[in-house]
Short mmCIF file of C-alpha atoms in Angstrom, two decimals:
data_model
loop_
_atom_site.label_atom_id
_atom_site.label_comp_id
_atom_site.label_asym_id
_atom_site.label_seq_id
_atom_site.Cartn_x
_atom_site.Cartn_y
_atom_site.Cartn_z
CA MET A 1 0.00 0.00 0.00
CA SER A 2 2.87 2.36 0.82
CA GLY A 3 4.21 2.24 -2.74
CA ASP A 4 0.73 2.80 -4.10
CA LEU A 5 0.32 5.85 -1.89
CA TYR A 6 3.55 7.40 -3.17
CA ARG A 7 2.45 6.69 -6.72
CA LEU A 8 -0.96 8.31 -6.15
CA ALA A 9 0.75 11.36 -4.66
CA LEU A 10 3.03 11.67 -7.68
CA THR A 11 0.09 11.27 -10.06
CA VAL A 12 -1.54 14.48 -8.84
CA LEU A 13 1.67 16.57 -9.03
CA HIS A 14 2.23 18.42 -12.31
CA PRO A 15 5.53 20.33 -12.16
CA GLY A 16 7.42 22.56 -14.54
CA PHE A 17 11.19 22.32 -14.89
CA ASP A 18 14.18 24.22 -16.19
CA GLY A 19 15.97 23.40 -19.45
CA THR A 20 15.13 22.17 -22.93
CA SER A 21 15.43 18.47 -22.11
CA ALA A 22 13.99 16.47 -19.25
CA PRO A 23 16.39 16.32 -16.29
CA ASP A 24 17.23 12.92 -14.83
CA TRP A 25 15.17 13.48 -11.68
CA LEU A 26 12.08 14.30 -13.74
CA ARG A 27 12.49 11.18 -15.85
CA ARG A 28 12.84 9.08 -12.70
CA ALA A 29 9.71 10.66 -11.23
CA LEU A 30 7.79 9.96 -14.44
CA GLY A 31 8.83 6.34 -14.24
CA GLU A 32 7.54 6.26 -10.66
CA GLY A 33 4.13 7.60 -11.69
CA LEU A 34 4.43 11.42 -11.95
CA GLY A 35 1.10 12.33 -13.54
CA GLY A 36 1.83 15.56 -15.37
CA VAL A 37 4.41 18.03 -16.61
CA VAL A 38 3.89 21.71 -17.48
CA LEU A 39 5.89 23.25 -20.31
CA PHE A 40 6.90 26.92 -20.53
CA ALA A 41 8.72 29.08 -23.06
CA ARG A 42 12.02 28.31 -21.32
CA ASN A 43 11.59 24.63 -22.28
CA ALA A 44 11.42 25.33 -26.04
CA ALA A 45 8.75 22.65 -26.45
CA SER A 46 9.62 20.21 -29.24
CA PRO A 47 8.65 16.70 -30.34
CA PRO A 48 11.94 15.23 -29.00
CA LEU A 49 11.30 16.77 -25.57
CA VAL A 50 7.74 15.41 -25.37
CA ARG A 51 8.98 12.01 -26.59
CA GLN A 52 11.50 12.07 -23.71
CA LEU A 53 8.68 12.62 -21.24
CA ARG A 54 6.41 9.98 -22.74
CA ALA A 55 9.21 7.41 -22.93
CA GLU A 56 9.11 7.27 -19.12
CA ASN A 57 5.35 7.55 -18.73
CA PRO A 58 3.30 7.24 -21.96
CA GLY A 59 0.19 8.56 -20.23
CA VAL A 60 1.76 11.69 -18.70
CA VAL A 61 -0.47 14.76 -18.98
CA VAL A 62 1.74 17.27 -20.82
CA ALA A 63 0.26 20.74 -20.34
CA ILE A 64 1.05 24.21 -21.66
CA ASP A 65 -0.38 27.76 -21.50
CA GLU A 66 -1.20 28.52 -25.13
CA GLU A 67 -3.99 31.09 -25.04
CA GLY A 68 -2.96 33.04 -28.12
CA GLY A 69 -2.33 36.78 -27.85
CA THR A 70 -0.24 37.87 -24.89
CA VAL A 71 0.04 34.44 -23.31
CA THR A 72 1.96 32.13 -25.59
CA ARG A 73 4.66 29.63 -24.72
CA LEU A 74 5.35 28.38 -28.26
CA GLU A 75 5.69 31.74 -30.04
CA VAL A 76 7.27 34.06 -27.50
CA ALA A 77 10.11 35.29 -29.70
CA ALA A 78 8.04 36.75 -32.54
CA GLY A 79 4.62 36.95 -30.90
CA SER A 80 1.57 34.76 -31.32
CA SER A 81 0.00 33.83 -34.65
CA PHE A 82 -3.39 34.44 -33.00
CA PRO A 83 -4.67 37.78 -31.69
CA GLY A 84 -6.00 36.61 -28.32
CA ASN A 85 -9.39 36.46 -26.66
CA ARG A 86 -10.32 40.14 -26.48
CA ALA A 87 -9.80 40.54 -30.22
CA LEU A 88 -11.98 37.49 -30.87
CA GLY A 89 -14.65 38.91 -28.60
CA VAL A 90 -14.57 42.23 -30.46
CA VAL A 91 -15.13 40.42 -33.77
CA ASP A 92 -17.80 38.25 -32.07
CA ASP A 93 -17.82 35.52 -34.70
CA VAL A 94 -18.01 32.21 -32.82
CA LYS A 95 -17.09 30.25 -35.94
CA LEU A 96 -13.88 32.27 -36.21
CA THR A 97 -13.12 31.64 -32.53
CA GLU A 98 -13.65 27.93 -33.03
CA GLN A 99 -11.30 27.98 -36.03
CA VAL A 100 -8.63 29.75 -33.97
CA GLY A 101 -9.07 27.21 -31.17
CA ARG A 102 -8.74 24.40 -33.69
CA GLN A 103 -5.48 25.78 -35.08
CA ILE A 104 -4.05 26.21 -31.59
CA GLY A 105 -5.15 22.62 -30.90
CA ARG A 106 -3.43 21.54 -34.12
CA MET A 107 -0.15 23.17 -33.01
CA LEU A 108 -0.32 21.27 -29.73
CA ALA A 109 -1.34 18.02 -31.43
CA GLU A 110 1.79 18.22 -33.59
CA LEU A 111 3.82 18.34 -30.36
CA ASP A 112 1.80 15.55 -28.69
CA ILE A 113 0.73 17.92 -25.88
CA THR A 114 -2.24 16.64 -23.86
CA LEU A 115 -3.73 19.77 -22.31
CA ASP A 116 -3.98 23.45 -23.17
CA TYR A 117 -4.46 25.70 -20.13
CA ALA A 118 -6.92 27.78 -22.16
CA PRO A 119 -9.23 29.53 -22.63
CA SER A 120 -9.51 32.24 -20.01
CA ALA A 121 -13.22 32.14 -19.22
CA ASP A 122 -12.95 35.19 -16.98
CA VAL A 123 -15.43 38.02 -17.52
CA ASN A 124 -13.26 41.15 -17.46
CA ALA A 125 -15.76 43.20 -15.47
CA ASN A 126 -13.18 45.59 -14.04
CA PRO A 127 -11.31 47.83 -16.53
CA ALA A 128 -8.53 48.25 -13.94
CA ASN A 129 -7.80 44.49 -13.92
CA PRO A 130 -4.01 44.15 -14.14
CA VAL A 131 -3.73 40.48 -15.08
CA ILE A 132 -6.72 39.43 -17.20
CA GLY A 133 -7.55 42.37 -19.50
CA VAL A 134 -7.16 41.32 -23.12
CA ARG A 135 -6.93 37.67 -22.04
CA SER A 136 -10.71 37.79 -21.53
CA PHE A 137 -13.18 37.68 -24.41
CA GLY A 138 -14.79 40.77 -22.89
CA PRO A 139 -16.90 42.28 -20.09
CA ASP A 140 -20.22 40.63 -21.02
CA PRO A 141 -20.99 37.19 -19.51
CA GLU A 142 -23.01 35.94 -22.49
CA LEU A 143 -20.31 36.95 -24.98
CA VAL A 144 -17.60 35.32 -22.87
CA ALA A 145 -19.71 32.18 -22.49
CA ARG A 146 -20.33 31.67 -26.21
CA HIS A 147 -16.70 32.28 -27.15
CA THR A 148 -15.44 30.07 -24.32
CA VAL A 149 -17.57 27.26 -25.76
CA ALA A 150 -16.33 27.94 -29.30
CA PHE A 151 -12.69 27.92 -28.21
CA VAL A 152 -13.14 24.74 -26.17
CA GLU A 153 -14.84 23.02 -29.11
CA GLY A 154 -12.05 24.14 -31.43
CA VAL A 155 -9.23 22.84 -29.25
CA GLN A 156 -10.96 19.61 -28.22
CA GLY A 157 -12.16 19.02 -31.77
CA ALA A 158 -8.45 18.80 -32.61
CA GLY A 159 -8.04 16.04 -30.02
CA VAL A 160 -6.37 18.16 -27.33
CA ALA A 161 -7.96 18.82 -23.92
CA ALA A 162 -8.95 22.39 -23.07
CA CYS A 163 -9.00 24.02 -19.64
CA ALA A 164 -11.37 26.85 -18.68
CA LYS A 165 -9.77 29.23 -16.16
CA HIS A 166 -9.62 30.87 -13.58
CA PHE A 167 -12.59 29.51 -11.58
CA PRO A 168 -14.70 31.10 -10.11
CA GLY A 169 -13.61 34.11 -12.19
CA HIS A 170 -10.59 36.46 -12.08
CA GLY A 171 -12.25 39.28 -14.03
CA ASP A 172 -13.31 41.62 -11.22
CA THR A 173 -9.96 42.05 -9.49
CA VAL A 174 -7.45 44.87 -9.16
CA THR A 175 -4.65 42.62 -7.90
CA ASP A 176 -2.45 40.22 -9.87
CA SER A 177 -2.56 36.84 -8.09
CA HIS A 178 1.06 36.26 -9.11
CA LEU A 179 1.95 39.02 -6.65
CA ALA A 180 -0.69 38.96 -3.90
CA LEU A 181 -4.10 37.52 -3.03
CA PRO A 182 -6.89 39.29 -4.96
CA THR A 183 -10.32 39.67 -3.42
CA VAL A 184 -13.53 39.44 -5.45
CA HIS A 185 -16.12 41.57 -3.69
CA ALA A 186 -19.26 40.09 -5.17
CA SER A 187 -22.39 38.50 -3.76
CA ARG A 188 -23.33 34.92 -4.60
CA GLU A 189 -26.05 36.38 -6.82
CA LEU A 190 -23.60 38.56 -8.76
CA LEU A 191 -21.17 35.66 -9.15
CA ALA A 192 -24.00 33.53 -10.49
CA GLU A 193 -25.10 36.06 -13.10
CA ARG A 194 -21.72 37.52 -14.07
CA ASP A 195 -18.76 35.20 -13.39
CA LEU A 196 -20.15 31.68 -13.51
CA PRO A 197 -22.01 31.56 -16.88
CA PRO A 198 -18.85 30.96 -18.97
CA PHE A 199 -17.80 28.08 -16.71
CA ARG A 200 -21.30 26.64 -16.73
CA ALA A 201 -21.27 26.86 -20.55
CA ALA A 202 -17.82 25.26 -20.77
CA ILE A 203 -18.98 22.37 -18.59
CA GLY A 204 -22.01 21.96 -20.83
CA ALA A 205 -19.69 21.84 -23.83
CA GLY A 206 -17.68 19.02 -22.25
CA VAL A 207 -14.53 20.89 -21.26
CA ARG A 208 -12.09 18.30 -19.91
CA SER A 209 -10.36 20.50 -17.33
CA ILE A 210 -10.93 23.61 -15.23
CA MET A 211 -8.23 25.65 -13.48
CA SER A 212 -8.86 27.23 -10.12
CA GLY A 213 -8.03 30.88 -9.47
CA HIS A 214 -6.08 31.97 -6.39
CA LEU A 215 -8.86 34.37 -5.40
CA LEU A 216 -10.45 35.24 -2.11
CA VAL A 217 -14.20 35.31 -2.68
CA PRO A 218 -15.74 36.12 0.71
CA ALA A 219 -19.25 35.30 -0.54
CA LEU A 220 -18.03 31.71 -1.00
CA ASP A 221 -15.36 31.43 1.68
CA PRO A 222 -14.21 34.35 3.85
CA SER A 223 -10.93 32.73 4.92
CA MET A 224 -9.47 30.60 2.12
CA PRO A 225 -8.62 31.33 -1.53
CA ALA A 226 -10.85 29.45 -3.97
CA THR A 227 -8.08 26.97 -4.79
CA LEU A 228 -8.04 25.85 -1.14
CA SER A 229 -11.77 26.17 -0.49
CA ARG A 230 -14.01 23.13 -0.40
CA THR A 231 -17.00 25.46 -0.73
CA ALA A 232 -15.70 26.76 -4.07
CA MET A 233 -14.08 23.65 -5.50
CA THR A 234 -16.42 20.88 -4.37
CA GLU A 235 -19.75 22.36 -3.32
CA LEU A 236 -19.98 24.97 -6.09
CA LEU A 237 -17.97 23.57 -9.00
CA ARG A 238 -18.62 19.85 -8.49
CA GLY A 239 -21.99 20.06 -6.81
CA GLU A 240 -23.91 23.02 -8.23
CA LEU A 241 -22.23 23.18 -11.65
CA GLY A 242 -21.76 19.44 -12.06
CA PHE A 243 -18.15 19.39 -13.25
CA ASP A 244 -16.56 15.94 -13.13
CA GLY A 245 -13.38 16.54 -15.16
CA MET A 246 -9.85 17.24 -13.96
CA LEU A 247 -9.60 20.28 -11.70
CA VAL A 248 -6.10 21.79 -11.67
CA THR A 249 -4.66 24.59 -9.57
CA ASP A 250 -3.13 27.70 -10.99
CA ALA A 251 0.63 27.60 -10.29
CA ILE A 252 1.06 27.24 -6.54
CA GLU A 253 4.24 29.32 -6.31
CA MET A 254 2.13 32.41 -7.08
CA ARG A 255 2.27 34.73 -4.07
CA ALA A 256 -1.53 34.67 -3.60
CA VAL A 257 -1.17 31.25 -1.97
CA ALA A 258 2.60 30.84 -1.54
CA ALA A 259 2.62 33.63 1.03
CA MET A 260 0.17 31.61 3.16
CA PHE A 261 1.52 28.05 3.22
CA THR A 262 4.40 25.80 2.16
CA PRO A 263 4.06 24.04 -1.22
CA GLY A 264 3.33 20.75 0.54
CA GLU A 265 0.56 22.25 2.64
CA ILE A 266 -0.92 24.04 -0.38
CA ALA A 267 -1.00 20.70 -2.22
CA VAL A 268 -2.69 18.92 0.69
CA ARG A 269 -5.24 21.68 1.25
CA ALA A 270 -6.04 21.94 -2.48
CA LEU A 271 -6.59 18.19 -2.73
CA GLY A 272 -8.77 18.30 0.35
CA ALA A 273 -10.81 21.10 -1.23
CA GLY A 274 -11.50 18.94 -4.29
CA VAL A 275 -8.67 19.75 -6.68
CA ASP A 276 -7.17 16.86 -8.69
CA ALA A 277 -3.86 18.19 -10.02
CA ILE A 278 -1.30 20.53 -8.49
CA CYS A 279 0.42 22.79 -11.02
CA VAL A 280 3.87 23.98 -9.97
CA GLY A 281 5.52 26.40 -12.38
CA LEU A 282 9.17 25.66 -11.60
CA THR A 283 10.23 22.67 -9.52
CA THR A 284 13.40 20.96 -8.33
CA GLU A 285 13.73 17.33 -7.31
CA ASP A 286 13.75 18.30 -3.63
CA ASP A 287 10.58 20.39 -4.08
CA LEU A 288 8.79 17.56 -5.83
CA LEU A 289 9.72 14.94 -3.26
CA ALA A 290 8.79 17.27 -0.39
CA MET A 291 5.31 17.78 -1.88
CA ARG A 292 4.92 14.05 -2.53
CA ASP A 293 5.94 13.26 1.04
CA ALA A 294 3.60 15.93 2.46
CA ILE A 295 0.65 14.36 0.62
CA VAL A 296 1.58 10.85 1.80
CA ALA A 297 1.98 12.08 5.38
CA ALA A 298 -1.40 13.84 5.26
CA VAL A 299 -3.07 10.60 4.20
CA ARG A 300 -1.31 8.54 6.88
CA GLU A 301 -2.21 11.09 9.55
CA GLY A 302 -5.85 11.15 8.50
CA VAL A 303 -5.74 14.78 7.35
CA LEU A 304 -6.42 13.87 3.71
CA PRO A 305 -8.71 10.90 3.02
CA GLU A 306 -7.01 8.30 0.85
CA GLU A 307 -10.25 8.03 -1.17
CA ARG A 308 -9.96 11.73 -2.07
CA LEU A 309 -6.37 11.26 -3.26
CA ALA A 310 -7.38 8.16 -5.26
CA GLU A 311 -10.29 10.06 -6.81
CA ALA A 312 -7.96 12.92 -7.82
CA ALA A 313 -5.46 10.51 -9.38
CA ALA A 314 -8.30 8.76 -11.23
CA ARG A 315 -9.36 12.08 -12.78
CA VAL A 316 -5.79 12.69 -13.97
CA HIS A 317 -5.78 9.23 -15.54
CA ALA A 318 -9.21 9.86 -17.08
CA LEU A 319 -7.92 12.99 -18.82
CA SER A 320 -4.94 11.04 -20.11
CA ALA A 321 -7.25 8.29 -21.37
CA TRP A 322 -9.49 10.84 -23.11
CA TYR A 323 -6.43 12.17 -24.95
CA ALA A 324 -5.25 8.68 -25.86
CA GLY A 325 -8.62 7.98 -27.43
CA ARG A 326 -8.56 11.08 -29.67
CA SER A 327 -5.59 10.26 -31.93
CA GLU A 328 -7.83 10.20 -35.00
CA LEU A 329 -9.03 13.76 -34.30
CA ARG A 330 -5.40 14.89 -33.96
CA ASP A 331 -4.50 13.23 -37.26
CA GLN A 332 -7.36 15.05 -38.96
CA ALA A 333 -6.37 18.37 -37.37
CA ARG A 334 -2.75 18.02 -38.51
CA ASP A 335 -4.04 17.93 -42.09
CA ASP A 336 -6.35 20.91 -41.52
CA VAL A 337 -3.81 23.72 -41.66
CA ASP A 338 -5.16 27.28 -41.82
CA GLU A 339 -2.15 29.51 -41.24
CA GLY A 340 -4.08 32.66 -42.14
CA VAL A 341 -6.90 32.44 -39.60
CA GLY A 342 -5.07 34.41 -36.92
CA LEU A 343 -4.30 37.31 -39.24
CA ARG A 344 -7.87 37.33 -40.54
CA ALA A 345 -9.09 37.58 -36.97
CA ALA A 346 -6.61 40.33 -36.12
CA ARG A 347 -7.62 42.39 -39.15
CA ALA A 348 -11.30 41.99 -38.29
CA ALA A 349 -10.66 43.06 -34.68
CA LEU A 350 -8.73 46.25 -35.53
CA THR A 351 -10.77 49.35 -34.70
CA THR A 352 -9.59 52.73 -35.93
CA THR A 353 -10.38 56.42 -35.94
CA GLY A 354 -8.88 59.14 -38.09
CA THR A 355 -7.26 59.10 -41.47
CA GLY A 356 -3.58 59.57 -40.67
CA ARG A 357 -1.23 57.27 -42.51
CA LEU A 358 2.49 56.69 -42.86
CA SER A 359 4.25 57.45 -46.09
CA ARG A 360 7.75 56.88 -44.71
CA ALA A 361 9.53 55.20 -41.84
CA PRO A 362 8.39 56.50 -38.44
CA LEU A 363 9.83 56.86 -34.99
CA VAL A 364 7.92 54.40 -32.79
CA VAL A 365 7.73 55.42 -29.13
CA GLU A 366 6.66 52.50 -26.94
CA VAL A 367 5.14 54.28 -23.97
CA ASN A 368 4.05 51.24 -22.01
CA THR A 369 4.84 47.67 -22.90
CA ARG A 370 4.94 46.14 -19.43
CA PHE A 371 2.52 43.27 -19.24
CA SER A 372 1.34 41.17 -16.32
CA GLN A 373 3.26 38.42 -14.57
CA ALA A 374 1.33 35.87 -16.66
CA VAL A 375 3.09 37.07 -19.80
CA ASP A 376 6.58 35.89 -20.65
CA PRO A 377 8.93 38.89 -20.28
CA ALA A 378 10.32 38.35 -23.77
CA THR A 379 6.94 38.87 -25.45
CA PRO A 380 7.12 41.86 -27.85
CA THR A 381 4.24 44.15 -28.77
CA GLY A 382 5.46 43.62 -32.31
CA ILE A 383 4.38 47.01 -33.69
CA THR A 384 7.92 48.20 -34.39
CA ALA A 385 8.92 44.92 -36.01
CA ALA A 386 5.80 44.86 -38.18
CA LEU A 387 6.38 48.44 -39.34
CA ALA A 388 10.08 47.79 -39.95
CA THR A 389 9.18 44.91 -42.25
CA LEU A 390 7.15 47.32 -44.40
CA LEU A 391 9.22 50.48 -43.79
CA PRO A 392 12.80 49.32 -43.16
CA ASP A 393 14.16 52.51 -41.53
CA THR A 394 11.59 52.43 -38.71
CA ALA A 395 13.23 53.39 -35.38
CA ARG A 396 12.16 52.62 -31.83
CA VAL A 397 12.41 54.32 -28.43
CA LYS A 398 11.14 52.48 -25.35
CA LEU A 399 9.98 54.68 -22.47
CA GLU A 400 9.90 53.55 -18.85
CA PRO A 401 7.88 55.37 -16.17
CA GLY A 402 9.43 58.77 -15.59
CA GLY A 403 11.30 58.66 -18.89
CA ASP A 404 11.53 61.74 -21.11
CA LEU A 405 10.08 61.88 -24.58
CA PRO A 406 12.72 61.73 -27.30
CA ALA A 407 13.49 64.74 -29.47
CA PHE A 408 11.05 64.62 -32.36
CA ASP A 409 12.39 65.39 -35.81
CA GLU A 410 10.75 65.34 -39.21
CA ARG A 411 9.89 61.64 -39.00
CA PRO A 412 6.27 60.60 -38.40
CA VAL A 413 5.57 59.54 -34.82
CA VAL A 414 3.74 56.39 -33.70
CA LEU A 415 2.93 56.04 -29.99
CA VAL A 416 2.37 52.46 -28.81
CA VAL A 417 0.52 52.10 -25.51
CA HIS A 418 -0.98 49.19 -23.60
CA ASP A 419 -4.00 49.66 -21.35
CA ALA A 420 -3.44 53.42 -21.16
CA ALA A 421 -6.59 53.73 -19.07
CA ARG A 422 -4.81 51.97 -16.18
CA HIS A 423 -1.65 54.11 -16.12
CA ALA A 424 -1.69 57.84 -15.38
CA TRP A 425 1.94 58.24 -16.44
CA VAL A 426 1.13 56.76 -19.84
CA ARG A 427 -1.78 59.13 -20.36
CA ASP A 428 0.34 62.10 -19.28
CA THR A 429 3.17 61.08 -21.61
CA VAL A 430 0.79 60.64 -24.53
CA ALA A 431 -0.82 64.03 -23.82
CA ARG A 432 2.61 65.70 -23.87
CA ALA A 433 3.53 63.94 -27.09
CA LEU A 434 0.27 64.99 -28.75
CA ALA A 435 0.82 68.59 -27.66
CA ARG A 436 4.07 68.55 -29.65
CA ARG A 437 2.96 66.27 -32.46
CA PRO A 438 -0.85 66.32 -32.75
CA GLU A 439 -0.71 64.27 -35.94
CA ALA A 440 0.96 61.34 -34.13
CA ILE A 441 -0.67 57.95 -34.55
CA ILE A 442 -1.59 56.09 -31.37
CA VAL A 443 -1.77 52.29 -31.32
CA ASP A 444 -3.27 50.79 -28.16
CA THR A 445 -2.56 47.07 -27.83
CA GLY A 446 -4.67 46.71 -24.68
CA ILE A 447 -8.22 47.61 -23.78
CA PRO A 448 -8.95 51.01 -25.31
CA ALA A 449 -12.26 51.65 -23.55
CA PRO A 450 -10.94 54.19 -21.08
CA PRO A 451 -12.45 55.61 -17.91
CA GLN A 452 -13.61 59.21 -18.27
CA ASP A 453 -10.30 60.65 -17.11
CA ALA A 454 -8.49 58.98 -20.00
CA THR A 455 -10.76 59.97 -22.88
CA HIS A 456 -8.44 62.77 -23.90
CA ILE A 457 -6.16 60.21 -25.50
CA THR A 458 -8.66 59.22 -28.13
CA ASP A 459 -10.43 62.59 -28.24
CA HIS A 460 -7.28 64.52 -29.06
CA ALA A 461 -5.51 61.99 -31.26
CA ALA A 462 -5.97 62.55 -34.97
CA THR A 463 -5.43 58.85 -35.60
CA HIS A 464 -5.99 55.99 -33.20
CA ALA A 465 -5.90 52.24 -33.74
CA ALA A 466 -6.81 49.56 -31.21
CA THR A 467 -5.60 46.02 -31.78
CA HIS A 468 -7.33 44.63 -28.66
CA GLY A 469 -4.38 42.34 -28.12
CA VAL A 470 -0.66 41.75 -28.25
CA SER A 471 0.44 39.36 -30.97
CA ARG A 472 2.47 39.21 -34.16
CA VAL A 473 -0.71 39.21 -36.25
CA SER A 474 -2.28 42.09 -34.30
CA ALA A 475 0.84 44.14 -34.95
CA GLN A 476 0.81 43.19 -38.62
CA ALA A 477 -2.84 44.25 -38.96
CA ALA A 478 -2.08 47.62 -37.37
CA ALA A 479 1.02 48.17 -39.51
CA GLU A 480 -0.88 47.36 -42.71
CA TRP A 481 -3.55 49.87 -41.75
CA MET A 482 -1.00 52.62 -41.02
CA ILE A 483 0.61 52.36 -44.45
CA ARG A 484 -2.52 51.50 -46.38
#
């Protein structure tokens, strides 16, 4: 029984690792029953790497964050081939969203990846949200629900499991859970009508996995984040909403929960709350064994029922079995290549005002390109690169907070901003730039619907383009429009 217990504990642990090949300790753990592995940009996911993982455990759940838009692990260097959720929500063509989901599924199928930690099913109800923003399909629950379903059907139709996140909804927060514990101040009634419909719809569409959010929702549980709350994970998600697929945590090294407990205690508490898989973004052998041993000890001490651990491991195996049974769908998807769908979506999402256009290479001033902790630091906005492809002498200046505007010369000026509505220094910088160069073109790669105190950006700009997302194709669509 002891060996079985260790194996069950390993089954529910899904770590990330450093390097572009599987370290020896990870391969050993896979051979001993490790149930999942999470890939990041640093791993440079490739067929040989996934084959390495599966050689030790053919049924391992290989997972990755491939949302499209700002959150990509496969296309960090040049930017995503897909514009991201907000852009898809702006277009509001569910068939297009399904096609994008299918192509993302196809990319993952080619790598033999089991699970995509996407889509974000969060309703971005708060314009000041620092971590969701353009990762959400929008602020309207019905719109988010129908596009969540379309994305799930696209990915899973390609034979790859999808994962709706971040339950019970990260959209109405002003804190990034990577940095601290956000609180969602909403009644049960508001949650039911605003935040839960996309998850309910995803469950109805057969989504194979749901990811918990590290969120304090006092209406559900006044003391524990949702990930560690039986009320949220079991009573609400399992009981009321009827979800029976694999429930996975957001990465447990995020400060929202890591500041409260050790990794081992987080794992035990999450499993006790009803979670099935523990996602750990970056792990060492010592970390992994400590979490495994903490789970085993909790079972032996009667803190965690062995039946609960066995149930969690069974759900991990069920997801793996679902994937194993969908090889024909993956084969079909591999032959269904539509490399242009992302650019078509990005072009359709672009919203513009004004008639300004570029006739020669501009100076691009990137006023704010800092994204959230969820976004790989290497991710470019891509506007400068896209313009330089079309106008080779394009130059770039990147401004940090407190930085001075460059000296403007005779070159046209393009100001690139991201979520200007959330940053007073960005709005002030843009206002100063427009005072000197009123004909400057503004490109906002974030959410352009500003609070009242930010309307001067669009009111005073002669030309304004909103991509509604950060991606290679969003940048290309904007660049094409500027030199049309």
